[in-house]
Coordinates of N, CA, C and O in Angstrom, one line a residue:
X286 N 134.0 45.8 89.2 CA 132.7 46.3 88.8 C 131.9 45.4 87.9 O 132.6 44.8 87.1
X287 N 130.7 45.2 88.1 CA 129.9 44.4 87.2 C 129.1 45.3 86.3 O 129.0 46.5 86.4
X288 N 128.4 44.6 85.4 CA 127.6 45.3 84.4 C 126.4 46.1 85.1 O 125.9 47.0 84.6
X289 N 126.1 45.7 86.3 CA 125.0 46.3 87.0 C 125.5 47.3 88.1 O 124.8 47.7 88.9
X290 N 126.8 47.6 88.0 CA 127.4 48.5 89.0 C 126.8 49.9 88.9 O 126.8 50.5 87.8
X291 N 126.1 50.4 89.9 CA 125.5 51.7 89.9 C 126.4 52.9 89.6 O 126.0 54.0 89.2
X292 N 127.7 52.6 89.8 CA 128.7 53.7 89.6 C 128.9 53.9 88.1 O 129.5 55.0 87.7
X293 N 128.5 53.0 87.2 CA 128.6 53.2 85.8 C 127.3 53.5 85.2 O 126.3 52.7 85.3
X294 N 127.1 54.7 84.6 CA 125.8 55.0 84.1 C 125.4 54.0 83.0 O 126.2 53.5 82.3
X295 N 124.1 53.8 83.0 CA 123.5 52.8 82.1 C 123.9 53.0 80.7 O 124.2 52.1 79.9
X296 N 123.9 54.2 80.2 CA 124.3 54.5 78.8 C 125.7 54.1 78.5 O 126.0 53.6 77.4
X297 N 126.6 54.3 79.5 CA 128.0 53.9 79.3 C 128.1 52.3 79.2 O 128.8 51.8 78.4
X298 N 127.4 51.6 80.1 CA 127.4 50.2 80.1 C 126.9 49.7 78.7 O 127.5 48.8 78.1
X299 N 125.8 50.3 78.3 CA 125.2 49.8 77.0 C 126.2 50.1 75.8 O 126.4 49.3 74.9
X300 N 126.9 51.2 75.9 CA 127.8 51.6 74.9 C 129.0 50.6 74.9 O 129.5 50.1 73.9
X301 N 129.5 50.2 76.1 CA 130.6 49.3 76.2 C 130.2 47.9 75.6 O 130.9 47.3 74.9
X302 N 129.0 47.4 76.0 CA 128.5 46.1 75.5 C 128.3 46.2 74.0 O 128.7 45.3 73.3
X303 N 127.7 47.3 73.5 CA 127.5 47.4 72.1 C 128.9 47.4 71.3 O 129.0 46.8 70.3
X304 N 129.9 48.1 71.9 CA 131.2 48.1 71.3 C 131.8 46.8 71.3 O 132.5 46.4 70.3
X305 N 131.7 46.0 72.4 CA 132.3 44.7 72.4 C 131.6 43.8 71.4 O 132.2 43.0 70.7
X306 N 130.3 43.9 71.3 CA 129.5 43.1 70.3 C 130.0 43.4 68.9 O 130.2 42.5 68.0
X307 N 130.1 44.7 68.6 CA 130.5 45.1 67.3 C 131.9 44.6 66.9 O 132.2 44.2 65.8
X308 N 132.8 44.6 67.9 CA 134.2 44.1 67.7 C 134.2 42.7 67.3 O 134.9 42.2 66.4
X309 N 133.3 41.9 67.9 CA 133.2 40.5 67.5 C 132.5 40.3 66.2 O 132.9 39.5 65.4
X310 N 131.5 41.1 65.9 CA 130.8 40.9 64.7 C 131.7 41.3 63.5 O 131.6 40.8 62.4
X311 N 132.5 42.3 63.7 CA 133.4 42.8 62.6 C 134.6 41.8 62.3 O 135.2 42.0 61.3
X312 N 134.8 40.9 63.3 CA 135.8 39.9 63.0 C 135.5 39.1 61.8 O 136.3 38.6 61.0
X313 N 134.2 39.1 61.4 CA 133.8 38.6 60.2 C 133.1 37.2 60.3 O 133.2 36.5 61.3
X314 N 132.4 36.9 59.2 CA 131.6 35.7 59.2 C 132.5 34.4 59.0 O 132.2 33.7 58.1
X315 N 133.4 34.2 59.9 CA 134.2 33.0 59.8 C 133.3 31.9 60.4 O 132.9 32.0 61.6
X316 N 133.2 30.8 59.7 CA 132.4 29.7 60.2 C 133.4 28.7 60.7 O 134.3 28.3 60.0
X317 N 133.2 28.2 62.0 CA 134.1 27.3 62.6 C 133.4 26.0 62.7 O 132.3 25.9 63.3
X318 N 133.9 24.9 62.1 CA 133.3 23.6 62.3 C 131.8 23.6 61.9 O 131.0 22.9 62.5
X319 N 131.4 24.3 60.9 CA 130.1 24.2 60.4 C 129.2 25.4 60.8 O 128.5 25.9 60.0
X320 N 129.2 25.8 62.0 CA 128.3 26.9 62.5 C 128.9 27.6 63.6 O 129.1 27.1 64.7
X321 N 129.2 28.9 63.4 CA 129.7 29.7 64.5 C 128.7 30.9 64.6 O 128.5 31.6 63.7
X322 N 128.1 31.0 65.8 CA 127.3 32.1 66.0 C 127.7 32.8 67.3 O 128.3 32.2 68.2
X323 N 127.4 34.1 67.4 CA 127.7 34.8 68.6 C 126.8 34.4 69.8 O 125.6 34.4 69.7
X324 N 127.5 34.0 70.9 CA 126.7 33.6 72.1 C 127.2 34.4 73.3 O 128.4 34.8 73.3
X325 N 126.4 34.7 74.2 CA 126.7 35.5 75.4 C 126.5 34.6 76.6 O 125.5 34.0 76.8
X326 N 127.6 34.7 77.5 CA 127.5 34.0 78.8 C 127.5 35.1 79.8 O 128.5 35.9 79.8
X327 N 126.6 35.1 80.7 CA 126.6 36.1 81.8 C 127.2 35.4 83.0 O 126.7 34.4 83.5
X328 N 128.2 36.1 83.5 CA 128.9 35.6 84.7 C 128.1 36.1 86.0 O 127.6 37.2 86.0
X329 N 128.0 35.3 87.0 CA 127.3 35.7 88.2 C 128.2 36.1 89.4 O 127.8 36.8 90.2
X330 N 129.4 35.5 89.4 CA 130.3 35.7 90.6 C 131.6 36.3 90.3 O 132.4 36.6 91.2
X331 N 132.0 36.3 89.0 CA 133.3 36.8 88.6 C 133.2 37.8 87.5 O 132.1 37.9 86.9
X332 N 134.2 38.5 87.2 CA 134.3 39.4 86.1 C 135.0 38.7 84.9 O 135.8 37.8 85.1
X333 N 134.7 39.2 83.7 CA 135.3 38.6 82.5 C 136.8 38.6 82.6 O 137.5 37.6 82.3
X334 N 137.4 39.7 83.1 CA 138.8 39.8 83.2 C 139.4 38.8 84.1 O 140.6 38.4 83.9
X335 N 138.7 38.2 85.0 CA 139.2 37.2 85.9 C 139.2 35.8 85.3 O 140.0 35.0 85.7
X336 N 138.3 35.5 84.4 CA 138.2 34.2 83.8 C 138.7 34.1 82.4 O 139.1 33.0 82.0
X337 N 138.9 35.2 81.7 CA 139.4 35.1 80.3 C 140.7 34.4 80.2 O 140.9 33.6 79.3
X338 N 141.7 34.7 81.1 CA 143.0 34.0 80.9 C 142.9 32.5 81.0 O 143.6 31.8 80.3
X339 N 142.0 32.0 81.8 CA 141.8 30.5 81.9 C 141.1 29.9 80.7 O 141.2 28.8 80.4
X340 N 140.2 30.8 80.1 CA 139.3 30.3 79.0 C 140.0 30.4 77.6 O 139.7 29.6 76.7
X341 N 140.8 31.4 77.4 CA 141.4 31.6 76.1 C 142.1 30.4 75.5 O 141.9 30.1 74.3
X342 N 142.8 29.6 76.2 CA 143.4 28.4 75.6 C 142.4 27.4 75.1 O 142.8 26.5 74.3
X343 N 141.2 27.4 75.6 CA 140.2 26.5 75.2 C 139.5 26.8 73.8 O 138.9 25.9 73.2
X344 N 139.7 28.0 73.4 CA 139.0 28.5 72.1 C 139.8 27.8 70.9 O 141.0 28.0 70.8
X345 N 139.0 27.2 70.1 CA 139.6 26.5 68.9 C 140.0 27.5 67.9 O 139.5 28.7 67.9
X346 N 140.9 27.2 67.0 CA 141.3 28.1 65.9 C 140.1 28.6 65.1 O 139.2 27.9 64.8
X347 N 140.1 29.9 64.9 CA 139.0 30.6 64.2 C 137.9 31.1 65.1 O 137.1 31.8 64.7
X348 N 137.9 30.6 66.3 CA 136.9 31.1 67.3 C 137.4 32.4 68.0 O 138.6 32.7 67.9
X349 N 136.5 33.0 68.6 CA 136.8 34.3 69.4 C 136.1 34.2 70.7 O 135.1 33.7 70.9
X350 N 136.8 34.8 71.7 CA 136.3 34.9 73.0 C 136.8 36.3 73.6 O 137.9 36.6 73.6
X351 N 135.8 37.1 74.0 CA 136.1 38.3 74.7 C 135.1 38.6 75.7 O 134.1 37.8 75.9
X352 N 135.3 39.6 76.5 CA 134.3 39.9 77.5 C 134.6 41.3 78.2 O 135.6 41.9 78.0
X353 N 133.6 41.7 78.9 CA 133.7 42.9 79.7 C 132.6 42.8 80.8 O 131.6 42.2 80.6
X354 N 133.0 43.4 81.9 CA 132.2 43.3 83.1 C 131.8 41.9 83.4 O 132.6 41.0 83.6
X355 N 130.5 41.6 83.4 CA 130.0 40.3 83.7 C 129.5 39.5 82.5 O 128.8 38.5 82.6
X356 N 130.0 39.9 81.3 CA 129.6 39.2 80.1 C 130.8 38.6 79.3 O 131.8 39.3 79.2
X357 N 130.6 37.4 78.8 CA 131.6 36.8 77.9 C 130.9 36.7 76.6 O 129.7 36.3 76.5
X358 N 131.6 37.1 75.5 CA 131.1 37.0 74.2 C 131.9 35.9 73.4 O 133.1 36.0 73.3
X359 N 131.2 34.9 72.9 CA 131.8 33.7 72.4 C 131.3 33.5 71.0 O 130.1 33.5 70.7
X360 N 132.3 33.3 70.0 CA 131.9 32.9 68.7 C 132.8 31.7 68.3 O 134.0 31.8 68.1
X361 N 132.2 30.5 68.3 CA 132.9 29.3 68.0 C 131.9 28.2 67.7 O 130.7 28.5 67.6
X362 N 132.4 27.0 67.4 CA 131.5 25.9 67.1 C 130.6 25.5 68.3 O 131.0 25.8 69.4
X363 N 129.5 24.9 68.1 CA 128.7 24.4 69.2 C 129.4 23.5 70.2 O 129.3 23.6 71.4
X364 N 130.3 22.6 69.6 CA 131.0 21.7 70.5 C 132.0 22.5 71.4 O 132.1 22.2 72.6
X365 N 132.7 23.4 70.8 CA 133.7 24.2 71.5 C 133.0 25.1 72.5 O 133.5 25.4 73.7
X366 N 131.8 25.7 72.1 CA 131.1 26.5 73.1 C 130.7 25.7 74.3 O 130.8 26.2 75.4
X367 N 130.3 24.5 74.1 CA 129.9 23.6 75.3 C 131.1 23.4 76.2 O 131.0 23.4 77.4
X368 N 132.3 23.2 75.6 CA 133.5 23.1 76.5 C 133.8 24.4 77.3 O 134.1 24.3 78.5
X369 N 133.6 25.5 76.6 CA 133.8 26.8 77.3 C 132.8 27.0 78.4 O 133.1 27.4 79.5
X370 N 131.5 26.6 78.1 CA 130.5 26.8 79.0 C 130.7 26.0 80.3 O 130.5 26.4 81.4
X371 N 131.2 24.7 80.1 CA 131.5 23.9 81.2 C 132.6 24.5 82.1 O 132.6 24.4 83.3
X372 N 133.6 25.0 81.4 CA 134.8 25.6 82.1 C 134.3 26.8 82.9 O 134.7 27.1 84.0
X373 N 133.4 27.6 82.3 CA 132.8 28.8 83.0 C 132.1 28.3 84.2 O 132.2 29.0 85.3
X374 N 131.3 27.3 84.1 CA 130.6 26.8 85.3 C 131.5 26.4 86.4 O 131.2 26.6 87.6
X375 N 132.7 25.9 86.1 CA 133.6 25.6 87.2 C 134.3 26.8 87.7 O 134.7 26.8 88.9
X376 N 134.5 27.8 86.9 CA 135.3 29.0 87.3 C 134.4 30.1 88.0 O 134.8 30.8 88.9
X377 N 133.1 30.1 87.6 CA 132.2 31.2 88.1 C 131.6 30.8 89.4 O 130.4 30.5 89.5
X378 N 132.4 30.8 90.4 CA 131.9 30.4 91.8 C 132.1 31.6 92.7 O 132.9 32.5 92.5
X379 N 131.2 31.6 93.7 CA 131.3 32.8 94.7 C 132.7 32.8 95.3 O 133.3 31.7 95.6
X380 N 133.2 34.0 95.6 CA 134.5 34.2 96.3 C 134.3 33.7 97.7 O 133.2 33.9 98.3
X381 N 135.3 33.1 98.3 CA 135.2 32.7 99.7 C 135.9 33.6 100.6 O 136.8 34.3 100.3

């Protein structure tokens, strides 16, 4: 199911996303490599659960990566975020 799945009521999707965001925000203001801000990557062809196992090893110490449905929530340094973004681009391909 994706975040736009009509089987999941909009309010529940919003609650899930808000919960995921709050869990990352409460991890605390840990700054990694100078500047860590919460960034969201929207997946187009895969679900977060499908790509997280491949991405978790790329997260530098002090960084966080979580996701739900078609969203990845990333808090890490700008350089590490770019590495993760490139890996997502390689993984988020249409199923054949």
